[in-house]
Amino acid sequence: MKGSKDNTNSGGRIVALCGGVGGAKLALGLARVLGEDLTVIVNTGDDFEHLGLHISPDIDTVLYTLSGLANRELGWGRRDESWNFMKVLQDLGSETWFQLGDRDLALHVERTRQLKAGNLLTRITGAVAARFGISAQILPVSDDPVRTTVIAEGRPLPFQRYFVEQRCAPVVERIMFDGVAEARPTAQVAAALRDPKLRAVVICPSNPFLSIDPILAVPGMRGLIEAAAVPVIAVSPIIAGKAVKGPTDKIMAELRVPATSQAIVKHYGGLLDGLVVDEADGGDAAALPVESLVTPTLMKTEEDRDRVARAVLDLAARLSARSLAEAGSE
Ligand code: GDP
């Protein structure tokens, strides 16, 4: 955090960086606490073309989660889903490795139609969010294509092939974000991070390598965050040395990064002012080079999501108050 704004009073914008399921849990808590004072900047590295459709899995997870339409049983996709499209695809001998429910499909068809007509992903996402009754602002990090490719066992795998088709089994050597050098944050992303009422930037407990890195790798993003002069706080996706779900700890082991709070702070390379650490990892917290808040971070219920969101806001307020006091004593 450079400089010092008065962020201790409630009110003001929070910008959250978010991937899919893990990140969206906290984004929902923040949305319930903050309403329209929340901007969620979402990873687009998982986006891909499938069966002629543009699919944005993390954006859709955030849209479905914040609108109450998420499928809690499956842990992905829409609730009240039916699967007629997939059944017919199977009868036709077509590709069925990526599951698309009938209701979910409508969103992909409409998004693809609008993109082909020249509309931008940011505007399409905003319009869907409004239709779904979401008051938070949901923004793709960029309207330029960024595509995550996993180099695993010597060969490049497009992200969804690695994640869904191969169920994260191949050993990861490197992760690349194709197109990222030419990508730019959107004007809306820049405006949110330059909002004079910005209170804090929150890095949700998403996979740092697959969900947050593609956001931070967009040229200009780190500079915008650093220039914001507000606390930057992450919630660790690690609980008791393990990922709650998904390949975070597997990838960390493969990349020879220990699954610890210390490693999460180091991974974000000087960007963080604070880390929310699960109580199971609380022993490590005192030695962290950033401020920490230790609390249970497993978000099973809506109340858990609200509670972790409030913990993040408490840590942000504490950091802002400290920075103001330091500025005052200079
Ligand atoms: P994906 O894109 O759908 O894989 O989802 P994300 O990247 O947003 O989230 C995956 C990460 O979320 C994993 O590293 C999990 O450990 C983490 N995660 C999932 N649920 C929780 C939770 O309740 N609490 C915490 N602290 N982390 C969680």
Short mmCIF file of C-alpha atoms and ligand atoms in Angstrom, two decimals:
data_model
loop_
_atom_site.label_atom_id
_atom_site.label_comp_id
_atom_site.label_asym_id
_atom_site.label_seq_id
_atom_site.Cartn_x
_atom_site.Cartn_y
_atom_site.Cartn_z
CA MET A 1 0.00 0.00 0.00
CA LYS A 2 1.54 3.25 -1.06
CA GLY A 3 0.26 6.57 0.33
CA SER A 4 -2.64 6.69 2.76
CA LYS A 5 -6.30 7.22 2.17
CA ASP A 6 -8.90 7.43 4.88
CA ASN A 7 -10.45 4.01 4.47
CA THR A 8 -11.48 3.33 8.03
CA ASN A 9 -15.01 4.64 7.71
CA SER A 10 -17.49 2.15 6.28
CA GLY A 11 -18.68 2.80 2.74
CA GLY A 12 -16.45 3.02 -0.29
CA ARG A 13 -15.66 0.54 -3.03
CA ILE A 14 -14.01 -2.84 -2.67
CA VAL A 15 -12.43 -4.41 -5.75
CA ALA A 16 -12.11 -8.20 -5.57
CA LEU A 17 -10.00 -10.32 -7.93
CA CYS A 18 -11.69 -13.64 -8.49
CA GLY A 19 -11.50 -16.98 -10.28
CA GLY A 20 -14.28 -19.55 -10.16
CA VAL A 21 -15.83 -21.59 -7.38
CA GLY A 22 -13.46 -20.79 -4.45
CA GLY A 23 -13.25 -17.11 -5.26
CA ALA A 24 -16.98 -16.77 -5.88
CA LYS A 25 -17.73 -17.99 -2.35
CA LEU A 26 -16.01 -14.92 -0.90
CA ALA A 27 -17.36 -12.68 -3.68
CA LEU A 28 -20.88 -13.71 -2.60
CA GLY A 29 -20.11 -12.80 1.04
CA LEU A 30 -18.67 -9.45 -0.06
CA ALA A 31 -21.68 -8.82 -2.33
CA ARG A 32 -24.08 -9.55 0.53
CA VAL A 33 -22.23 -7.14 2.82
CA LEU A 34 -21.43 -4.42 0.27
CA GLY A 35 -24.10 -4.54 -2.48
CA GLU A 36 -23.24 -2.14 -5.27
CA ASP A 37 -20.03 -1.02 -3.54
CA LEU A 38 -18.36 -4.20 -4.84
CA THR A 39 -16.53 -4.66 -8.14
CA VAL A 40 -15.46 -8.21 -9.00
CA ILE A 41 -12.68 -8.48 -11.57
CA VAL A 42 -12.82 -11.97 -13.01
CA ASN A 43 -10.26 -14.25 -14.65
CA THR A 44 -10.78 -14.88 -18.37
CA GLY A 45 -7.80 -17.23 -18.83
CA ASP A 46 -10.18 -20.22 -18.57
CA ASP A 47 -12.34 -18.92 -21.45
CA PHE A 48 -12.43 -21.08 -24.54
CA GLU A 49 -14.28 -21.90 -27.73
CA HIS A 50 -16.21 -25.16 -27.64
CA LEU A 51 -18.72 -26.44 -30.19
CA GLY A 52 -18.59 -22.98 -31.76
CA LEU A 53 -19.53 -21.29 -28.48
CA HIS A 54 -17.58 -18.77 -26.40
CA ILE A 55 -17.55 -20.11 -22.84
CA SER A 56 -16.37 -17.99 -19.87
CA PRO A 57 -16.42 -20.47 -16.96
CA ASP A 58 -15.23 -18.15 -14.19
CA ILE A 59 -17.46 -15.25 -15.23
CA ASP A 60 -20.43 -17.62 -15.29
CA THR A 61 -19.56 -19.10 -11.89
CA VAL A 62 -19.52 -15.57 -10.44
CA LEU A 63 -22.77 -14.62 -12.24
CA TYR A 64 -24.56 -17.78 -11.07
CA THR A 65 -23.20 -17.56 -7.52
CA LEU A 66 -24.05 -13.90 -6.95
CA SER A 67 -27.53 -14.30 -8.43
CA GLY A 68 -28.36 -17.41 -6.38
CA LEU A 69 -28.55 -19.53 -9.55
CA ALA A 70 -25.48 -21.69 -8.82
CA ASN A 71 -25.83 -25.45 -8.61
CA ARG A 72 -24.74 -26.19 -5.04
CA GLU A 73 -24.99 -30.00 -5.47
CA LEU A 74 -22.68 -30.16 -8.47
CA GLY A 75 -20.45 -27.31 -7.28
CA TRP A 76 -20.51 -25.82 -10.80
CA GLY A 77 -23.08 -24.76 -13.40
CA ARG A 78 -26.69 -23.69 -12.88
CA ARG A 79 -29.28 -25.04 -10.53
CA ASP A 80 -32.48 -26.73 -11.78
CA GLU A 81 -30.44 -27.91 -14.75
CA SER A 82 -31.50 -30.44 -17.40
CA TRP A 83 -29.18 -32.27 -19.79
CA ASN A 84 -31.12 -32.91 -23.02
CA PHE A 85 -28.51 -31.14 -25.15
CA MET A 86 -25.71 -33.36 -23.79
CA LYS A 87 -27.79 -36.52 -24.32
CA VAL A 88 -28.37 -35.66 -27.97
CA LEU A 89 -24.71 -34.69 -28.44
CA GLN A 90 -23.80 -38.14 -27.16
CA ASP A 91 -26.28 -39.82 -29.55
CA LEU A 92 -24.62 -37.87 -32.37
CA GLY A 93 -21.18 -39.11 -31.33
CA SER A 94 -20.04 -35.54 -30.73
CA GLU A 95 -17.65 -34.20 -28.07
CA THR A 96 -19.07 -34.71 -24.59
CA TRP A 97 -16.04 -34.18 -22.35
CA PHE A 98 -17.24 -30.69 -21.35
CA GLN A 99 -20.69 -30.77 -19.72
CA LEU A 100 -23.14 -28.09 -20.80
CA GLY A 101 -26.56 -28.04 -19.18
CA ASP A 102 -29.54 -26.80 -21.17
CA ARG A 103 -30.04 -23.61 -19.16
CA ASP A 104 -26.31 -22.87 -19.07
CA LEU A 105 -26.18 -23.40 -22.83
CA ALA A 106 -28.56 -20.50 -23.46
CA LEU A 107 -26.07 -18.09 -21.87
CA HIS A 108 -23.22 -19.37 -24.06
CA VAL A 109 -25.33 -19.13 -27.22
CA GLU A 110 -26.43 -15.58 -26.41
CA ARG A 111 -22.92 -14.45 -25.42
CA THR A 112 -21.45 -15.94 -28.61
CA ARG A 113 -24.12 -14.26 -30.74
CA GLN A 114 -23.41 -10.88 -29.16
CA LEU A 115 -19.62 -11.24 -29.43
CA LYS A 116 -20.02 -12.11 -33.12
CA ALA A 117 -22.16 -8.99 -33.56
CA GLY A 118 -19.24 -6.93 -32.20
CA ASN A 119 -20.36 -6.44 -28.59
CA LEU A 120 -17.65 -6.60 -25.92
CA LEU A 121 -17.44 -9.23 -23.19
CA THR A 122 -17.53 -6.48 -20.53
CA ARG A 123 -20.86 -5.12 -21.79
CA ILE A 124 -22.36 -8.55 -22.31
CA THR A 125 -21.36 -9.58 -18.78
CA GLY A 126 -22.78 -6.36 -17.31
CA ALA A 127 -26.08 -6.85 -19.11
CA VAL A 128 -26.40 -10.45 -17.91
CA ALA A 129 -25.55 -9.40 -14.35
CA ALA A 130 -28.29 -6.76 -14.48
CA ARG A 131 -30.81 -9.29 -15.86
CA PHE A 132 -29.84 -11.67 -13.04
CA GLY A 133 -30.50 -8.92 -10.48
CA ILE A 134 -26.86 -8.63 -9.31
CA SER A 135 -26.04 -5.23 -7.85
CA ALA A 136 -22.24 -5.75 -7.71
CA GLN A 137 -20.24 -4.80 -10.79
CA ILE A 138 -18.84 -7.92 -12.53
CA LEU A 139 -15.97 -7.21 -14.93
CA PRO A 140 -13.81 -9.48 -17.06
CA VAL A 141 -10.22 -8.31 -16.50
CA SER A 142 -9.84 -7.67 -20.22
CA ASP A 143 -11.84 -7.70 -23.44
CA ASP A 144 -8.71 -8.98 -25.19
CA PRO A 145 -8.32 -12.77 -25.30
CA VAL A 146 -6.03 -14.29 -22.66
CA ARG A 147 -5.87 -18.09 -22.78
CA THR A 148 -4.25 -20.21 -20.09
CA THR A 149 -2.11 -23.06 -21.40
CA VAL A 150 -0.65 -25.62 -19.03
CA ILE A 151 2.70 -27.13 -20.00
CA ALA A 152 2.42 -30.59 -18.51
CA GLU A 153 4.67 -33.57 -19.07
CA GLY A 154 6.42 -31.80 -21.92
CA ARG A 155 3.37 -30.73 -23.93
CA PRO A 156 1.03 -27.77 -24.02
CA LEU A 157 -2.55 -28.40 -22.91
CA PRO A 158 -5.29 -25.78 -23.32
CA PHE A 159 -6.62 -25.08 -19.83
CA GLN A 160 -9.99 -26.87 -20.11
CA ARG A 161 -8.36 -29.96 -21.63
CA TYR A 162 -6.04 -30.07 -18.60
CA PHE A 163 -8.69 -29.17 -16.01
CA VAL A 164 -11.82 -30.96 -17.20
CA GLU A 165 -10.87 -33.59 -19.77
CA GLN A 166 -7.68 -34.77 -18.04
CA ARG A 167 -8.90 -33.93 -14.50
CA CYS A 168 -5.63 -32.14 -13.64
CA ALA A 169 -3.76 -35.48 -13.73
CA PRO A 170 -0.73 -34.43 -15.86
CA VAL A 171 2.21 -33.06 -13.88
CA VAL A 172 2.44 -29.29 -14.41
CA GLU A 173 5.80 -27.81 -15.40
CA ARG A 174 4.80 -24.31 -16.39
CA ILE A 175 1.68 -22.19 -16.93
CA MET A 176 1.40 -19.72 -19.79
CA PHE A 177 -1.17 -17.05 -20.62
CA ASP A 178 -1.36 -16.85 -24.39
CA GLY A 179 -2.16 -13.39 -25.71
CA VAL A 180 -1.52 -11.70 -22.38
CA ALA A 181 1.29 -9.43 -23.65
CA GLU A 182 -1.18 -7.76 -26.04
CA ALA A 183 -4.07 -7.68 -23.57
CA ARG A 184 -5.00 -4.57 -21.58
CA PRO A 185 -7.27 -4.07 -18.56
CA THR A 186 -10.59 -2.59 -19.67
CA ALA A 187 -11.46 1.04 -19.04
CA GLN A 188 -14.03 -0.17 -16.48
CA VAL A 189 -11.37 -2.16 -14.59
CA ALA A 190 -9.05 0.86 -14.56
CA ALA A 191 -11.90 3.13 -13.40
CA ALA A 192 -12.80 0.78 -10.53
CA LEU A 193 -9.18 0.70 -9.34
CA ARG A 194 -8.92 4.49 -9.68
CA ASP A 195 -12.20 5.14 -7.85
CA PRO A 196 -11.43 7.83 -5.23
CA LYS A 197 -13.77 5.90 -2.90
CA LEU A 198 -11.76 2.65 -3.24
CA ARG A 199 -11.29 1.09 0.21
CA ALA A 200 -9.30 -2.08 -0.50
CA VAL A 201 -8.36 -4.63 -3.12
CA VAL A 202 -9.19 -8.20 -2.13
CA ILE A 203 -7.64 -11.28 -3.71
CA CYS A 204 -10.24 -14.02 -3.27
CA PRO A 205 -9.21 -17.54 -2.17
CA SER A 206 -8.89 -18.68 -5.77
CA ASN A 207 -6.11 -20.76 -7.26
CA PRO A 208 -3.16 -18.30 -7.33
CA PHE A 209 -1.56 -19.96 -10.38
CA LEU A 210 -4.61 -20.64 -12.55
CA SER A 211 -7.14 -18.00 -11.49
CA ILE A 212 -5.33 -14.96 -10.05
CA ASP A 213 -2.07 -14.99 -12.04
CA PRO A 214 -3.86 -14.55 -15.40
CA ILE A 215 -5.53 -11.41 -13.97
CA LEU A 216 -2.28 -9.99 -12.56
CA ALA A 217 -0.37 -10.89 -15.74
CA VAL A 218 -2.41 -8.47 -17.85
CA PRO A 219 0.05 -5.60 -18.40
CA GLY A 220 -0.99 -2.61 -16.33
CA MET A 221 -2.95 -4.54 -13.69
CA ARG A 222 -0.24 -4.61 -11.02
CA GLY A 223 0.49 -0.92 -11.63
CA LEU A 224 -3.19 -0.02 -11.23
CA ILE A 225 -3.39 -1.97 -7.96
CA GLU A 226 -0.17 -0.47 -6.58
CA ALA A 227 -1.22 3.05 -7.58
CA ALA A 228 -4.55 2.65 -5.80
CA ALA A 229 -2.90 3.36 -2.40
CA VAL A 230 -5.29 1.07 -0.53
CA PRO A 231 -4.67 -2.14 1.42
CA VAL A 232 -4.34 -5.27 -0.73
CA ILE A 233 -5.58 -8.31 1.15
CA ALA A 234 -5.70 -11.95 0.08
CA VAL A 235 -7.64 -14.79 1.64
CA SER A 236 -5.50 -17.91 1.54
CA PRO A 237 -6.98 -20.77 -0.52
CA ILE A 238 -4.99 -23.19 1.65
CA ILE A 239 -6.53 -24.78 4.74
CA ALA A 240 -4.31 -27.05 6.86
CA GLY A 241 -1.73 -27.25 4.10
CA LYS A 242 -4.28 -28.42 1.51
CA ALA A 243 -6.59 -26.95 -1.10
CA VAL A 244 -10.27 -27.21 -0.19
CA LYS A 245 -11.01 -28.45 -3.71
CA GLY A 246 -9.20 -28.53 -7.02
CA PRO A 247 -5.54 -28.77 -7.92
CA THR A 248 -4.01 -25.82 -6.02
CA ASP A 249 -1.91 -27.93 -3.61
CA LYS A 250 -1.09 -30.50 -6.34
CA ILE A 251 0.19 -27.74 -8.63
CA MET A 252 2.12 -26.12 -5.76
CA ALA A 253 3.83 -29.48 -5.08
CA GLU A 254 4.58 -29.96 -8.78
CA LEU A 255 6.05 -26.46 -9.03
CA ARG A 256 7.94 -27.15 -5.78
CA VAL A 257 6.17 -24.41 -3.86
CA PRO A 258 5.16 -25.40 -0.29
CA ALA A 259 1.40 -25.15 0.41
CA THR A 260 1.84 -22.55 3.16
CA SER A 261 0.68 -19.01 3.92
CA GLN A 262 4.27 -17.85 3.55
CA ALA A 263 4.37 -19.22 -0.01
CA ILE A 264 1.08 -17.50 -0.89
CA VAL A 265 2.48 -14.13 0.28
CA LYS A 266 5.72 -14.74 -1.63
CA HIS A 267 3.77 -15.77 -4.72
CA TYR A 268 2.01 -12.41 -4.92
CA GLY A 269 5.45 -10.79 -4.94
CA GLY A 270 5.17 -7.74 -2.70
CA LEU A 271 1.60 -6.90 -3.73
CA LEU A 272 -0.02 -7.91 -0.44
CA ASP A 273 -0.44 -5.85 2.72
CA GLY A 274 -2.45 -8.50 4.53
CA LEU A 275 -3.43 -12.17 4.46
CA VAL A 276 -6.46 -13.85 5.98
CA VAL A 277 -5.20 -17.22 7.20
CA ASP A 278 -7.29 -20.21 8.28
CA GLU A 279 -7.05 -21.06 11.97
CA ALA A 280 -5.63 -24.47 11.02
CA ASP A 281 -2.59 -22.63 9.61
CA GLY A 282 -2.59 -19.97 12.34
CA GLY A 283 0.80 -21.13 13.67
CA ASP A 284 2.50 -19.70 10.57
CA ALA A 285 0.77 -16.32 10.77
CA ALA A 286 3.07 -14.54 13.23
CA ALA A 287 6.10 -15.09 10.99
CA LEU A 288 4.44 -13.63 7.88
CA PRO A 289 5.99 -10.49 6.39
CA VAL A 290 2.49 -8.94 6.11
CA GLU A 291 -0.32 -8.25 8.58
CA SER A 292 -2.55 -11.28 9.12
CA LEU A 293 -5.93 -12.17 10.51
CA VAL A 294 -6.50 -15.75 11.65
CA THR A 295 -10.06 -17.08 11.42
CA PRO A 296 -11.89 -20.17 10.13
CA THR A 297 -12.01 -19.65 6.34
CA LEU A 298 -13.92 -22.73 5.20
CA MET A 299 -17.07 -21.30 3.60
CA LYS A 300 -19.83 -23.90 3.70
CA THR A 301 -22.84 -21.75 4.52
CA GLU A 302 -23.98 -18.26 3.55
CA GLU A 303 -23.13 -17.16 7.11
CA ASP A 304 -19.55 -18.44 6.62
CA ARG A 305 -19.26 -16.37 3.43
CA ASP A 306 -20.52 -13.23 5.21
CA ARG A 307 -18.23 -13.85 8.19
CA VAL A 308 -15.08 -14.26 6.05
CA ALA A 309 -16.09 -11.17 4.03
CA ARG A 310 -16.37 -9.16 7.26
CA ALA A 311 -12.99 -10.49 8.44
CA VAL A 312 -11.43 -9.19 5.20
CA LEU A 313 -13.06 -5.77 5.69
CA ASP A 314 -11.88 -5.69 9.32
CA LEU A 315 -8.30 -6.38 8.23
CA ALA A 316 -8.59 -3.68 5.55
CA ALA A 317 -9.82 -1.16 8.13
CA ARG A 318 -7.03 -2.12 10.53
CA LEU A 319 -4.39 -1.65 7.81
CA SER A 320 -5.85 1.68 6.70
CA ALA A 321 -5.96 2.98 10.27
CA ARG A 322 -2.33 1.97 10.77
CA SER A 323 -1.23 3.63 7.55
CA LEU A 324 -3.08 6.84 8.49
CA ALA A 325 -1.47 6.85 11.93
CA GLU A 326 1.96 6.34 10.35
CA ALA A 327 1.32 9.17 7.88
CA GLY A 328 0.19 11.42 10.77
CA SER A 329 3.35 10.76 12.80
CA GLU A 330 5.69 11.58 9.89
P1 GDP B 1 -12.00 -22.61 -9.93
O1 GDP B 1 -11.54 -21.59 -10.97
O2 GDP B 1 -13.43 -22.99 -10.05
O3 GDP B 1 -11.05 -23.75 -9.73
O4 GDP B 1 -11.98 -21.85 -8.56
P2 GDP B 1 -11.00 -20.86 -7.86
O5 GDP B 1 -9.65 -20.79 -8.51
O6 GDP B 1 -11.73 -19.60 -7.62
O7 GDP B 1 -10.86 -21.55 -6.46
C1 GDP B 1 -10.11 -22.71 -6.21
C2 GDP B 1 -9.48 -22.57 -4.84
O8 GDP B 1 -10.50 -22.20 -3.91
C3 GDP B 1 -8.83 -23.81 -4.29
O9 GDP B 1 -7.46 -23.52 -4.09
C4 GDP B 1 -9.52 -24.04 -2.96
O10 GDP B 1 -8.61 -24.40 -1.94
C5 GDP B 1 -10.11 -22.70 -2.65
N1 GDP B 1 -11.32 -22.77 -1.85
C6 GDP B 1 -12.49 -23.37 -2.20
N2 GDP B 1 -13.38 -23.24 -1.20
C7 GDP B 1 -12.76 -22.56 -0.20
C8 GDP B 1 -13.17 -22.14 1.11
O11 GDP B 1 -14.31 -22.36 1.55
N3 GDP B 1 -12.23 -21.45 1.85
C9 GDP B 1 -10.97 -21.20 1.40
N4 GDP B 1 -10.12 -20.53 2.19
N5 GDP B 1 -10.56 -21.58 0.16
C10 GDP B 1 -11.44 -22.26 -0.61
#
